[in-house]
Coordinates of C-alpha atoms in Angstrom, one line a residue:
M1 CA 120.3 93.2 -3.8
T2 CA 122.5 96.2 -4.2
Q3 CA 125.9 96.0 -5.8
Y4 CA 128.8 97.7 -4.0
L5 CA 132.3 98.7 -5.1
L6 CA 135.1 97.8 -2.6
S7 CA 138.1 99.9 -3.6
I8 CA 141.5 99.0 -2.3
Y9 CA 143.6 102.1 -1.5
Q10 CA 147.3 101.5 -1.9
P11 CA 150.0 103.9 -0.9
D12 CA 152.3 105.2 -3.7
D13 CA 156.0 104.4 -3.7
T14 CA 155.7 101.6 -1.2
A15 CA 157.5 98.3 -1.6
P16 CA 155.4 95.2 -1.5
P17 CA 155.2 93.7 2.0
D18 CA 157.4 90.7 2.7
D19 CA 154.3 88.5 3.3
L20 CA 152.6 89.4 -0.1
D21 CA 152.3 85.8 -1.1
Q22 CA 150.4 85.0 2.2
I23 CA 148.2 88.1 1.7
M24 CA 147.3 87.1 -1.8
S25 CA 146.5 83.6 -0.7
D26 CA 144.3 84.9 2.1
L27 CA 142.6 87.3 -0.3
A28 CA 141.9 84.4 -2.7
A29 CA 140.3 82.4 0.1
L30 CA 138.1 85.4 1.0
N31 CA 137.1 85.8 -2.6
T32 CA 136.2 82.1 -2.7
E33 CA 134.1 82.6 0.5
M34 CA 132.3 85.5 -1.1
Q35 CA 131.6 83.4 -4.2
K36 CA 130.2 80.6 -2.2
A37 CA 128.0 83.1 -0.3
G38 CA 126.7 84.5 -3.6
A39 CA 128.1 87.9 -2.9
W40 CA 131.1 88.1 -5.2
V41 CA 130.5 89.6 -8.7
F42 CA 133.9 90.6 -10.0
A43 CA 137.4 91.5 -8.7
A44 CA 140.6 92.8 -10.3
G45 CA 143.9 94.3 -9.5
L46 CA 145.2 97.3 -11.4
H47 CA 148.5 98.2 -12.8
A48 CA 150.4 101.2 -11.3
P49 CA 148.9 104.7 -11.8
D50 CA 151.7 105.6 -14.2
T51 CA 150.2 103.2 -16.7
A52 CA 147.0 105.2 -16.9
T53 CA 145.8 107.3 -19.8
V54 CA 143.5 110.2 -19.1
L55 CA 140.9 111.5 -21.6
R56 CA 139.5 114.9 -20.9
R57 CA 137.1 117.0 -22.9
Q58 CA 138.3 120.5 -23.6
G59 CA 135.8 122.4 -25.7
S60 CA 135.0 120.2 -28.7
E61 CA 138.2 118.2 -28.4
V62 CA 139.2 115.3 -26.2
L63 CA 142.7 115.6 -24.9
I64 CA 144.7 112.4 -24.2
T65 CA 147.4 112.6 -21.5
D66 CA 149.5 110.1 -19.6
G67 CA 148.0 109.4 -16.1
P68 CA 147.3 109.4 -13.4
Y69 CA 144.2 111.7 -13.3
A70 CA 145.3 113.4 -10.1
E71 CA 148.5 113.5 -8.0
S72 CA 148.0 111.9 -4.6
K73 CA 149.8 109.8 -2.0
E74 CA 147.7 106.7 -2.7
H75 CA 145.9 105.1 -5.6
I76 CA 143.3 102.5 -6.2
G77 CA 145.3 99.3 -6.5
G78 CA 142.3 96.9 -7.1
F79 CA 138.7 96.5 -6.5
T80 CA 135.9 94.0 -5.9
V81 CA 132.3 94.3 -6.9
L82 CA 129.9 92.4 -4.7
Q83 CA 126.2 92.2 -4.1
A84 CA 124.8 92.5 -0.6
A85 CA 121.4 92.8 1.0
D86 CA 122.4 96.1 2.6
L87 CA 125.3 98.4 3.5
D88 CA 125.9 96.5 6.8
E89 CA 126.6 93.2 4.9
A90 CA 128.8 95.0 2.4
L91 CA 130.7 96.7 5.2
D92 CA 131.2 93.3 6.8
W93 CA 132.9 92.0 3.7
G94 CA 134.9 95.2 3.4
R95 CA 136.0 94.9 7.1
R96 CA 137.2 91.3 6.4
M97 CA 139.0 92.4 3.3
A98 CA 140.8 95.2 5.2
A99 CA 141.9 92.7 7.9
V100 CA 143.3 90.4 5.2
I101 CA 145.2 92.9 3.1
G102 CA 146.0 95.6 5.7
L103 CA 145.0 98.5 3.4
P104 CA 142.1 100.9 3.5
I105 CA 138.9 99.7 1.8
E106 CA 136.3 102.2 0.5
V107 CA 132.8 100.7 0.3
R108 CA 130.4 102.5 -2.1
P109 CA 127.0 101.5 -3.4
I110 CA 126.7 101.3 -7.2
Q111 CA 123.8 103.3 -8.7
D112 CA 121.1 101.4 -10.5
S113 CA 121.1 102.2 -14.2

């Protein structure tokens, strides 16, 4: 089985929705369903991009700066790693996640090491 990263794209400077508690409850139920199906590997929410620290090599030095890495209108607010038989199965889980949280989900296969 291949592992896939499902990245949750969250708009910057947006107030949490009024129904955030319901969304989180529905997401927990979906995570439980993925666990029971043997698909769920790991999931986490991330702090805001302004909490990031970026390390960048410049010549022989590594510079440390406050994040985020790039300015944008959205950021990765959380992610799920799952395993699926194929891309179609991973997309099905991603589709269901997008329906639950109402935000864009990027599905990307993880390279074998």
